[in-house]
mmCIF file of C-alpha atoms in Angstrom:
data_model
loop_
_atom_site.group_PDB
_atom_site.id
_atom_site.type_symbol
_atom_site.label_atom_id
_atom_site.label_comp_id
_atom_site.label_asym_id
_atom_site.label_seq_id
_atom_site.Cartn_x
_atom_site.Cartn_y
_atom_site.Cartn_z
ATOM 1 C CA MET A 1 -22.591 -69.603 85.006
ATOM 2 C CA ILE A 2 -23.880 -66.201 86.186
ATOM 3 C CA LYS A 3 -23.352 -64.803 82.693
ATOM 4 C CA ALA A 4 -25.362 -67.657 81.209
ATOM 5 C CA ALA A 5 -28.118 -67.149 83.781
ATOM 6 C CA LEU A 6 -28.392 -63.448 82.988
ATOM 7 C CA SER A 7 -28.426 -64.187 79.272
ATOM 8 C CA GLY A 8 -31.294 -66.622 79.828
ATOM 9 C CA LEU A 9 -33.209 -64.070 81.889
ATOM 10 C CA PHE A 10 -32.888 -61.324 79.286
ATOM 11 C CA GLY A 11 -33.790 -63.825 76.589
ATOM 12 C CA ILE A 12 -37.104 -64.592 78.260
ATOM 13 C CA ILE A 13 -37.891 -60.884 78.674
ATOM 14 C CA ALA A 14 -37.136 -60.196 75.019
ATOM 15 C CA ALA A 15 -39.154 -63.196 73.806
ATOM 16 C CA THR A 16 -42.264 -62.202 75.737
ATOM 17 C CA SER A 17 -42.140 -58.485 74.865
ATOM 18 C CA VAL A 18 -41.664 -58.660 71.083
ATOM 19 C CA VAL A 19 -44.617 -59.452 68.794
ATOM 20 C CA MET A 20 -43.457 -61.860 66.115
ATOM 21 C CA ALA A 21 -44.442 -61.112 62.492
ATOM 22 C CA ALA A 22 -45.956 -63.817 60.292
ATOM 23 C CA ASP A 23 -43.356 -66.079 58.659
ATOM 24 C CA LEU A 24 -42.432 -65.068 55.108
ATOM 25 C CA PRO A 25 -41.582 -67.528 52.330
ATOM 26 C CA GLY A 26 -37.981 -68.649 52.585
ATOM 27 C CA ARG A 27 -37.533 -67.299 56.137
ATOM 28 C CA VAL A 28 -36.262 -69.737 58.764
ATOM 29 C CA THR A 29 -39.022 -70.388 61.310
ATOM 30 C CA LYS A 30 -37.989 -69.360 64.822
ATOM 31 C CA PRO A 31 -38.838 -71.720 67.681
ATOM 32 C CA THR A 32 -41.792 -70.641 69.763
ATOM 33 C CA PRO A 33 -40.706 -69.771 73.314
ATOM 34 C CA PRO A 34 -42.413 -71.677 76.128
ATOM 35 C CA PRO A 35 -45.373 -69.968 77.776
ATOM 36 C CA ALA A 36 -44.433 -67.817 80.758
ATOM 37 C CA ALA A 37 -46.453 -70.150 83.013
ATOM 38 C CA GLN A 38 -44.049 -72.995 82.123
ATOM 39 C CA ALA A 39 -40.923 -71.056 83.141
ATOM 40 C CA CYS A 40 -40.711 -72.736 86.545
ATOM 41 C CA LYS A 41 -40.753 -76.315 85.254
ATOM 42 C CA GLU A 42 -37.675 -78.435 85.961
ATOM 43 C CA THR A 43 -36.451 -81.592 84.230
ATOM 44 C CA SER A 44 -35.002 -82.749 87.557
ATOM 45 C CA ALA A 45 -36.098 -81.573 90.975
ATOM 46 C CA LEU A 46 -33.602 -80.305 93.548
ATOM 47 C CA PRO A 47 -34.624 -80.579 97.221
ATOM 48 C CA THR A 48 -35.000 -77.104 98.714
ATOM 49 C CA ASP A 49 -33.504 -78.201 102.056
ATOM 50 C CA ILE A 50 -30.078 -79.439 100.933
ATOM 51 C CA PHE A 51 -28.527 -76.025 101.754
ATOM 52 C CA GLY A 52 -29.301 -75.806 105.507
ATOM 53 C CA PHE A 53 -30.652 -72.397 106.568
ATOM 54 C CA THR A 54 -30.332 -71.319 102.936
ATOM 55 C CA THR A 55 -33.311 -72.366 100.793
ATOM 56 C CA GLY A 56 -33.450 -73.698 97.255
ATOM 57 C CA SER A 57 -35.736 -72.272 94.580
ATOM 58 C CA ASP A 58 -38.008 -75.255 93.812
ATOM 59 C CA VAL A 59 -41.716 -75.215 94.679
ATOM 60 C CA ASN A 60 -44.237 -78.037 94.962
ATOM 61 C CA ASP A 61 -45.601 -79.556 91.770
ATOM 62 C CA LEU A 62 -49.108 -78.481 90.828
ATOM 63 C CA GLY A 63 -51.575 -80.053 93.268
ATOM 64 C CA ALA A 64 -48.847 -81.524 95.499
ATOM 65 C CA LEU A 65 -49.085 -81.373 99.300
ATOM 66 C CA SER A 66 -46.145 -81.556 101.720
ATOM 67 C CA GLY A 67 -45.580 -81.039 105.427
ATOM 68 C CA ALA A 68 -42.661 -80.265 107.707
ATOM 69 C CA LEU A 69 -41.687 -80.151 111.374
ATOM 70 C CA GLU A 70 -38.738 -77.871 112.112
ATOM 71 C CA TYR A 71 -36.615 -77.002 115.136
ATOM 72 C CA ASN A 72 -34.382 -73.921 115.290
ATOM 73 C CA GLY A 73 -32.096 -73.192 118.229
ATOM 74 C CA SER A 74 -30.051 -70.089 119.098
ATOM 75 C CA TYR A 75 -27.475 -70.119 121.877
ATOM 76 C CA GLY A 76 -25.086 -67.682 123.534
ATOM 77 C CA THR A 77 -25.268 -63.970 124.359
ATOM 78 C CA ARG A 78 -23.107 -61.244 125.858
ATOM 79 C CA PHE A 79 -25.276 -61.071 128.994
ATOM 80 C CA GLY A 80 -24.799 -64.343 130.858
ATOM 81 C CA SER A 81 -26.527 -67.257 129.129
ATOM 82 C CA LEU A 82 -29.288 -67.564 126.553
ATOM 83 C CA SER A 83 -31.165 -70.422 124.931
ATOM 84 C CA ALA A 84 -33.868 -69.742 122.333
ATOM 85 C CA ASN A 85 -35.911 -72.563 120.832
ATOM 86 C CA LEU A 86 -38.363 -72.441 117.925
ATOM 87 C CA LEU A 87 -40.723 -75.245 116.897
ATOM 88 C CA LYS A 88 -42.582 -74.860 113.611
ATOM 89 C CA ALA A 89 -45.154 -77.003 111.803
ATOM 90 C CA GLN A 90 -45.955 -76.249 108.162
ATOM 91 C CA LEU A 91 -48.249 -77.562 105.415
ATOM 92 C CA SER A 92 -47.491 -76.502 101.839
ATOM 93 C CA TYR A 93 -49.742 -76.826 98.802
ATOM 94 C CA SER A 94 -49.502 -75.762 95.150
ATOM 95 C CA PRO A 95 -52.905 -74.526 93.873
ATOM 96 C CA LEU A 96 -51.394 -73.041 90.692
ATOM 97 C CA LEU A 97 -48.362 -73.838 88.590
ATOM 98 C CA CYS A 98 -45.215 -72.180 90.035
ATOM 99 C CA LEU A 99 -47.073 -71.060 93.197
ATOM 100 C CA GLU A 100 -46.771 -72.604 96.671
ATOM 101 C CA ILE A 101 -48.704 -71.576 99.788
ATOM 102 C CA GLY A 102 -47.479 -72.734 103.193
ATOM 103 C CA PRO A 103 -49.233 -71.730 106.448
ATOM 104 C CA THR A 104 -47.268 -72.380 109.642
ATOM 105 C CA VAL A 105 -47.915 -72.655 113.368
ATOM 106 C CA GLN A 106 -44.966 -71.667 115.562
ATOM 107 C CA GLY A 107 -44.014 -71.782 119.224
ATOM 108 C CA PHE A 108 -40.951 -69.936 120.501
ATOM 109 C CA SER A 109 -39.288 -69.795 123.925
ATOM 110 C CA VAL A 110 -36.376 -67.784 125.327
ATOM 111 C CA ASN A 111 -34.537 -68.479 128.564
ATOM 112 C CA ALA A 112 -31.927 -65.876 129.415
ATOM 113 C CA GLY A 113 -30.158 -64.956 132.615
ATOM 114 C CA SER A 114 -27.130 -63.547 134.358
ATOM 115 C CA SER A 115 -26.051 -63.069 137.974
ATOM 116 C CA THR A 116 -28.498 -60.152 138.336
ATOM 117 C CA PHE A 117 -31.220 -60.802 135.744
ATOM 118 C CA GLY A 118 -33.454 -63.601 134.493
ATOM 119 C CA LEU A 119 -36.055 -63.739 131.768
ATOM 120 C CA ASP A 120 -38.329 -66.548 130.606
ATOM 121 C CA THR A 121 -40.698 -65.834 127.702
ATOM 122 C CA ARG A 122 -43.070 -67.856 125.533
ATOM 123 C CA GLN A 123 -44.320 -66.798 122.109
ATOM 124 C CA PHE A 124 -47.015 -68.388 119.956
ATOM 125 C CA GLY A 125 -48.412 -67.517 116.531
ATOM 126 C CA GLY A 126 -48.227 -68.292 112.873
ATOM 127 C CA THR A 127 -47.277 -67.167 109.387
ATOM 128 C CA VAL A 128 -48.350 -67.752 105.795
ATOM 129 C CA GLU A 129 -45.510 -68.301 103.327
ATOM 130 C CA LEU A 130 -46.183 -67.477 99.669
ATOM 131 C CA LYS A 131 -43.610 -68.663 97.099
ATOM 132 C CA TYR A 132 -43.622 -68.005 93.363
ATOM 133 C CA LYS A 133 -40.997 -69.450 91.047
ATOM 134 C CA LEU A 134 -40.043 -67.148 88.191
ATOM 135 C CA LEU A 135 -37.264 -69.121 86.480
ATOM 136 C CA GLY A 136 -36.238 -72.755 86.304
ATOM 137 C CA ARG A 137 -32.705 -74.113 86.187
ATOM 138 C CA ALA A 138 -33.471 -76.386 83.231
ATOM 139 C CA ALA A 139 -34.235 -73.539 80.830
ATOM 140 C CA ASN A 140 -32.205 -70.693 82.312
ATOM 141 C CA GLY A 141 -29.267 -72.201 84.197
ATOM 142 C CA ILE A 142 -30.523 -70.643 87.430
ATOM 143 C CA GLY A 143 -33.599 -71.170 89.569
ATOM 144 C CA LEU A 144 -35.228 -67.969 90.825
ATOM 145 C CA THR A 145 -38.074 -67.715 93.340
ATOM 146 C CA ILE A 146 -39.551 -64.823 95.326
ATOM 147 C CA THR A 147 -41.298 -65.271 98.674
ATOM 148 C CA THR A 148 -43.122 -63.303 101.320
ATOM 149 C CA GLU A 149 -44.114 -64.545 104.784
ATOM 150 C CA PRO A 150 -46.237 -62.292 107.032
ATOM 151 C CA GLY A 151 -46.922 -63.401 110.595
ATOM 152 C CA VAL A 152 -48.456 -62.421 113.941
ATOM 153 C CA PHE A 153 -47.470 -63.623 117.423
ATOM 154 C CA ASN A 154 -48.484 -63.287 121.057
ATOM 155 C CA ARG A 155 -45.825 -63.236 123.782
ATOM 156 C CA GLN A 156 -46.085 -63.994 127.506
ATOM 157 C CA TYR A 157 -43.399 -63.163 130.049
ATOM 158 C CA ARG A 158 -43.210 -65.951 132.634
ATOM 159 C CA SER A 159 -40.576 -64.332 134.865
ATOM 160 C CA GLY A 160 -38.608 -61.138 135.255
ATOM 161 C CA PHE A 161 -41.581 -58.852 136.117
ATOM 162 C CA TYR A 162 -42.961 -58.098 139.595
ATOM 163 C CA ASP A 163 -45.880 -56.079 140.916
ATOM 164 C CA ALA A 164 -45.787 -53.577 143.793
ATOM 165 C CA PHE A 165 -46.017 -56.432 146.308
ATOM 166 C CA GLY A 166 -43.130 -58.403 144.854
ATOM 167 C CA ASN A 167 -45.298 -61.024 143.186
ATOM 168 C CA ILE A 168 -44.339 -62.397 139.775
ATOM 169 C CA THR A 169 -46.584 -61.081 137.000
ATOM 170 C CA ARG A 170 -46.917 -62.354 133.470
ATOM 171 C CA PRO A 171 -47.631 -59.489 131.080
ATOM 172 C CA ASN A 172 -48.319 -60.093 127.406
ATOM 173 C CA GLY A 173 -46.814 -58.596 124.281
ATOM 174 C CA ALA A 174 -47.500 -58.718 120.557
ATOM 175 C CA LEU A 175 -45.359 -59.039 117.449
ATOM 176 C CA ALA A 176 -46.079 -58.651 113.731
ATOM 177 C CA SER A 177 -43.454 -59.492 111.141
ATOM 178 C CA ASN A 178 -42.766 -60.148 107.491
ATOM 179 C CA LEU A 179 -39.935 -61.994 105.758
ATOM 180 C CA ALA A 180 -39.359 -61.319 102.041
ATOM 181 C CA ARG A 181 -36.756 -63.383 100.180
ATOM 182 C CA ILE A 182 -35.149 -63.886 96.801
ATOM 183 C CA LEU A 183 -34.071 -67.523 96.387
ATOM 184 C CA MET A 184 -31.558 -68.569 93.732
ATOM 185 C CA ASP A 185 -29.894 -71.927 93.059
ATOM 186 C CA PHE A 186 -27.784 -73.439 90.285
ATOM 187 C CA GLU A 187 -25.933 -76.580 89.248
ATOM 188 C CA LEU A 188 -22.131 -76.183 89.307
ATOM 189 C CA ILE A 189 -21.115 -79.777 88.501
ATOM 190 C CA LYS A 190 -23.769 -81.840 86.759
ATOM 191 C CA ASP A 191 -25.732 -83.925 89.253
ATOM 192 C CA LYS A 192 -22.980 -83.473 91.892
ATOM 193 C CA LEU A 193 -22.373 -79.938 93.166
ATOM 194 C CA PHE A 194 -25.061 -77.325 93.703
ATOM 195 C CA GLY A 195 -25.025 -73.737 94.952
ATOM 196 C CA ALA A 196 -27.617 -71.341 96.345
ATOM 197 C CA ILE A 197 -27.874 -67.660 97.288
ATOM 198 C CA ASN A 198 -30.636 -66.075 99.378
ATOM 199 C CA VAL A 199 -31.264 -62.363 99.921
ATOM 200 C CA GLU A 200 -33.627 -61.720 102.834
ATOM 201 C CA TYR A 201 -35.364 -58.610 104.112
ATOM 202 C CA GLN A 202 -37.106 -58.992 107.456
ATOM 203 C CA THR A 203 -39.111 -56.400 109.326
ATOM 204 C CA ALA A 204 -40.876 -56.545 112.707
ATOM 205 C CA TRP A 205 -43.253 -54.386 114.729
ATOM 206 C CA ASP A 206 -42.876 -55.376 118.378
ATOM 207 C CA ASP A 207 -45.140 -54.208 121.225
ATOM 208 C CA PRO A 208 -43.247 -55.744 124.180
ATOM 209 C CA ILE A 209 -45.898 -55.158 126.857
ATOM 210 C CA SER A 210 -49.631 -54.807 126.312
ATOM 211 C CA PRO A 211 -51.264 -51.990 128.358
ATOM 212 C CA SER A 212 -54.162 -54.316 129.231
ATOM 213 C CA ASP A 213 -51.893 -56.178 131.652
ATOM 214 C CA GLY A 214 -51.557 -53.230 134.009
ATOM 215 C CA PHE A 215 -48.355 -51.988 132.436
ATOM 216 C CA ARG A 216 -47.956 -48.923 130.292
ATOM 217 C CA SER A 217 -46.991 -49.952 126.768
ATOM 218 C CA PRO A 218 -43.880 -48.169 125.450
ATOM 219 C CA GLY A 219 -45.349 -48.495 121.939
ATOM 220 C CA PHE A 220 -44.167 -50.510 119.002
ATOM 221 C CA PHE A 221 -40.470 -51.004 118.413
ATOM 222 C CA LYS A 222 -39.721 -51.224 114.700
ATOM 223 C CA SER A 223 -36.737 -53.162 113.409
ATOM 224 C CA SER A 224 -35.485 -54.510 110.099
ATOM 225 C CA GLY A 225 -32.831 -56.955 109.029
ATOM 226 C CA LEU A 226 -30.864 -57.804 105.900
ATOM 227 C CA ASN A 227 -29.413 -61.306 105.475
ATOM 228 C CA ILE A 228 -27.324 -62.596 102.596
ATOM 229 C CA ARG A 229 -26.815 -66.361 102.594
ATOM 230 C CA ALA A 230 -24.693 -68.531 100.306
ATOM 231 C CA ALA A 231 -24.302 -72.314 100.346
ATOM 232 C CA LEU A 232 -22.720 -75.236 98.521
ATOM 233 C CA SER A 233 -24.042 -78.790 98.705
ATOM 234 C CA TYR A 234 -22.343 -81.923 97.332
ATOM 235 C CA LYS A 235 -24.241 -85.067 96.400
ATOM 236 C CA LEU A 236 -22.358 -87.961 98.016
ATOM 237 C CA ALA A 237 -25.011 -90.543 97.176
ATOM 238 C CA GLU A 238 -28.418 -90.598 95.570
ATOM 239 C CA THR A 239 -30.059 -89.835 98.928
ATOM 240 C CA LEU A 240 -27.281 -88.001 100.813
ATOM 241 C CA TYR A 241 -25.898 -84.452 100.550
ATOM 242 C CA PHE A 242 -23.252 -82.654 102.616
ATOM 243 C CA GLY A 243 -22.333 -79.001 102.339
ATOM 244 C CA VAL A 244 -21.269 -75.719 103.869
ATOM 245 C CA GLU A 245 -23.042 -72.386 104.128
ATOM 246 C CA GLY A 246 -22.213 -68.884 105.274
ATOM 247 C CA SER A 247 -24.228 -65.751 105.898
ATOM 248 C CA HIS A 248 -23.829 -62.060 106.615
ATOM 249 C CA GLN A 249 -26.619 -60.698 108.797
ATOM 250 C CA ARG A 250 -27.368 -57.067 109.686
ATOM 251 C CA LEU A 251 -29.891 -55.539 112.108
ATOM 252 C CA TYR A 252 -31.328 -52.016 111.974
ATOM 253 C CA SER A 253 -33.785 -49.933 113.940
ATOM 254 C CA GLY A 254 -36.785 -48.741 111.955
ATOM 255 C CA THR A 255 -38.711 -50.481 109.227
ATOM 256 C CA PHE A 256 -36.341 -49.529 106.400
ATOM 257 C CA PHE A 257 -32.759 -49.691 107.754
ATOM 258 C CA ASN A 258 -32.933 -46.446 109.760
ATOM 259 C CA GLN A 259 -29.960 -47.007 112.073
ATOM 260 C CA ASP A 260 -27.330 -49.728 111.929
ATOM 261 C CA LEU A 261 -27.332 -51.701 115.198
ATOM 262 C CA GLY A 262 -24.911 -54.476 114.377
ATOM 263 C CA ASN A 263 -23.832 -57.235 112.054
ATOM 264 C CA ALA A 264 -22.447 -60.760 112.185
ATOM 265 C CA TRP A 265 -20.818 -63.378 109.945
ATOM 266 C CA PHE A 266 -21.821 -67.042 110.290
ATOM 267 C CA LEU A 267 -20.369 -70.253 108.838
ATOM 268 C CA GLY A 268 -21.140 -73.930 109.303
ATOM 269 C CA PRO A 269 -21.844 -77.412 107.876
ATOM 270 C CA THR A 270 -25.105 -78.802 106.466
ATOM 271 C CA PHE A 271 -26.504 -82.236 105.642
ATOM 272 C CA TYR A 272 -29.551 -83.678 103.891
ATOM 273 C CA TRP A 273 -30.761 -87.296 103.924
ATOM 274 C CA GLN A 274 -33.651 -88.635 101.891
ATOM 275 C CA ALA A 275 -34.505 -91.350 104.392
ATOM 276 C CA THR A 276 -37.428 -92.778 102.394
ATOM 277 C CA GLU A 277 -39.203 -91.889 99.180
ATOM 278 C CA LYS A 278 -41.436 -89.478 101.103
ATOM 279 C CA LEU A 279 -39.436 -88.544 104.241
ATOM 280 C CA ALA A 280 -36.343 -86.304 104.303
ATOM 281 C CA ILE A 281 -34.183 -85.050 107.187
ATOM 282 C CA THR A 282 -32.013 -81.956 107.028
ATOM 283 C CA GLY A 283 -29.767 -80.233 109.564
ATOM 284 C CA ALA A 284 -27.329 -77.350 109.918
ATOM 285 C CA LEU A 285 -25.010 -75.719 112.450
ATOM 286 C CA ASN A 286 -23.831 -72.122 112.127
ATOM 287 C CA PHE A 287 -21.234 -70.380 114.293
ATOM 288 C CA GLN A 288 -20.583 -66.652 114.539
ATOM 289 C CA LEU A 289 -17.043 -66.014 113.325
ATOM 290 C CA ALA A 290 -17.026 -62.225 113.427
ATOM 291 C CA GLY A 291 -19.327 -59.285 114.000
ATOM 292 C CA GLN A 292 -19.679 -55.769 115.299
ATOM 293 C CA THR A 293 -22.084 -54.100 117.713
ATOM 294 C CA GLU A 294 -22.506 -50.562 116.430
ATOM 295 C CA ASN A 295 -22.174 -47.263 118.297
ATOM 296 C CA ALA A 296 -25.802 -47.174 119.387
ATOM 297 C CA PHE A 297 -24.730 -49.372 122.309
ATOM 298 C CA THR A 298 -21.545 -47.526 123.236
ATOM 299 C CA ASN A 299 -23.257 -45.701 126.105
ATOM 300 C CA PHE A 300 -23.967 -49.062 127.718
ATOM 301 C CA GLY A 301 -20.326 -50.103 127.486
ATOM 302 C CA ILE A 302 -21.018 -53.050 125.196
ATOM 303 C CA SER A 303 -19.867 -51.844 121.793
ATOM 304 C CA SER A 304 -17.746 -54.519 120.128
ATOM 305 C CA LYS A 305 -15.686 -54.940 116.959
ATOM 306 C CA ASN A 306 -14.972 -58.666 117.321
ATOM 307 C CA VAL A 307 -18.384 -60.320 117.521
ATOM 308 C CA ASP A 308 -21.948 -59.073 118.016
ATOM 309 C CA LEU A 309 -23.550 -61.015 120.852
ATOM 310 C CA VAL A 310 -26.071 -58.252 121.572
ATOM 311 C CA ASN A 311 -28.143 -58.570 118.386
ATOM 312 C CA PHE A 312 -27.061 -62.074 117.329
ATOM 313 C CA ASN A 313 -26.210 -65.379 118.963
ATOM 314 C CA ARG A 314 -22.992 -67.330 119.244
ATOM 315 C CA SER A 315 -24.353 -70.438 117.465
ATOM 316 C CA LEU A 316 -27.431 -71.523 115.512
ATOM 317 C CA ALA A 317 -28.881 -74.990 114.916
ATOM 318 C CA LYS A 318 -31.563 -76.398 112.627
ATOM 319 C CA LEU A 319 -33.213 -79.811 112.315
ATOM 320 C CA LYS A 320 -36.111 -80.396 109.904
ATOM 321 C CA LEU A 321 -38.294 -83.355 108.981
ATOM 322 C CA ALA A 322 -40.100 -82.990 105.640
ATOM 323 C CA TYR A 323 -42.778 -85.312 104.282
ATOM 324 C CA SER A 324 -44.364 -85.477 100.822
ATOM 325 C CA PHE A 325 -47.953 -86.747 100.791
#
């Protein structure tokens, strides 16, 4: 399948880069390749959410509008307890063929604590997701889409900080981020079994405490991450899919993988239900099976070679409602 996909990709490149001479008498006429703008068209759509946290390659049809409400939860840490909850609302529209634009509004909360420490934060902001589909499964055997999603957020600490008189203060922070992805999907068994691979590069510039709140800002912390996700989804019925997905996630200091901080392996089940013609529900659970906290944390006595609960969580959850207008 991969060989066929690569052959299709190189075929498109060759067809668009060579100028064809006029047909000569007696020469067999070669079929005209489809315009590059048609490369993303599919004969049958594949829902992008059937793979859980992994995303399929399809984009909205030209002029189509869709919306989604999504919950993401992260639980478990090395230091006591942690619960992180993300709520996201998104509208997506296709103004041009193969292109989808999806602004989001997001709210994020973290509650963490141990016997000696507690922290309660709230974060609010938004992103704009841009998706462009380069190749369609129908013509090339593989769907291929590239995305970028810049965002800005404001953070407020609701506990964990005190002034000179012992009163709780609530300083603010700021975060800017971008998520760039390569999305690939393919059909393994006709109309039954589907697979997907995502390669993700995420970077963040985090100013944890704004100096305007009476605290001295330590400056921006820069971090970057590399995630590789793979998923299989099986079509049990016309409106129901079940599957499994796994991922390898790595975190680094610096914008471009300066220092390795840790990594983790996740695995878990997924489901997708097309409840009505316009409404779909998808969900996923991922559990950390293995990981490693790198030597940067050895001085704190928390370096680990079994799991990484410093940079990553024990378990992840996702529930999403999608609606096509």
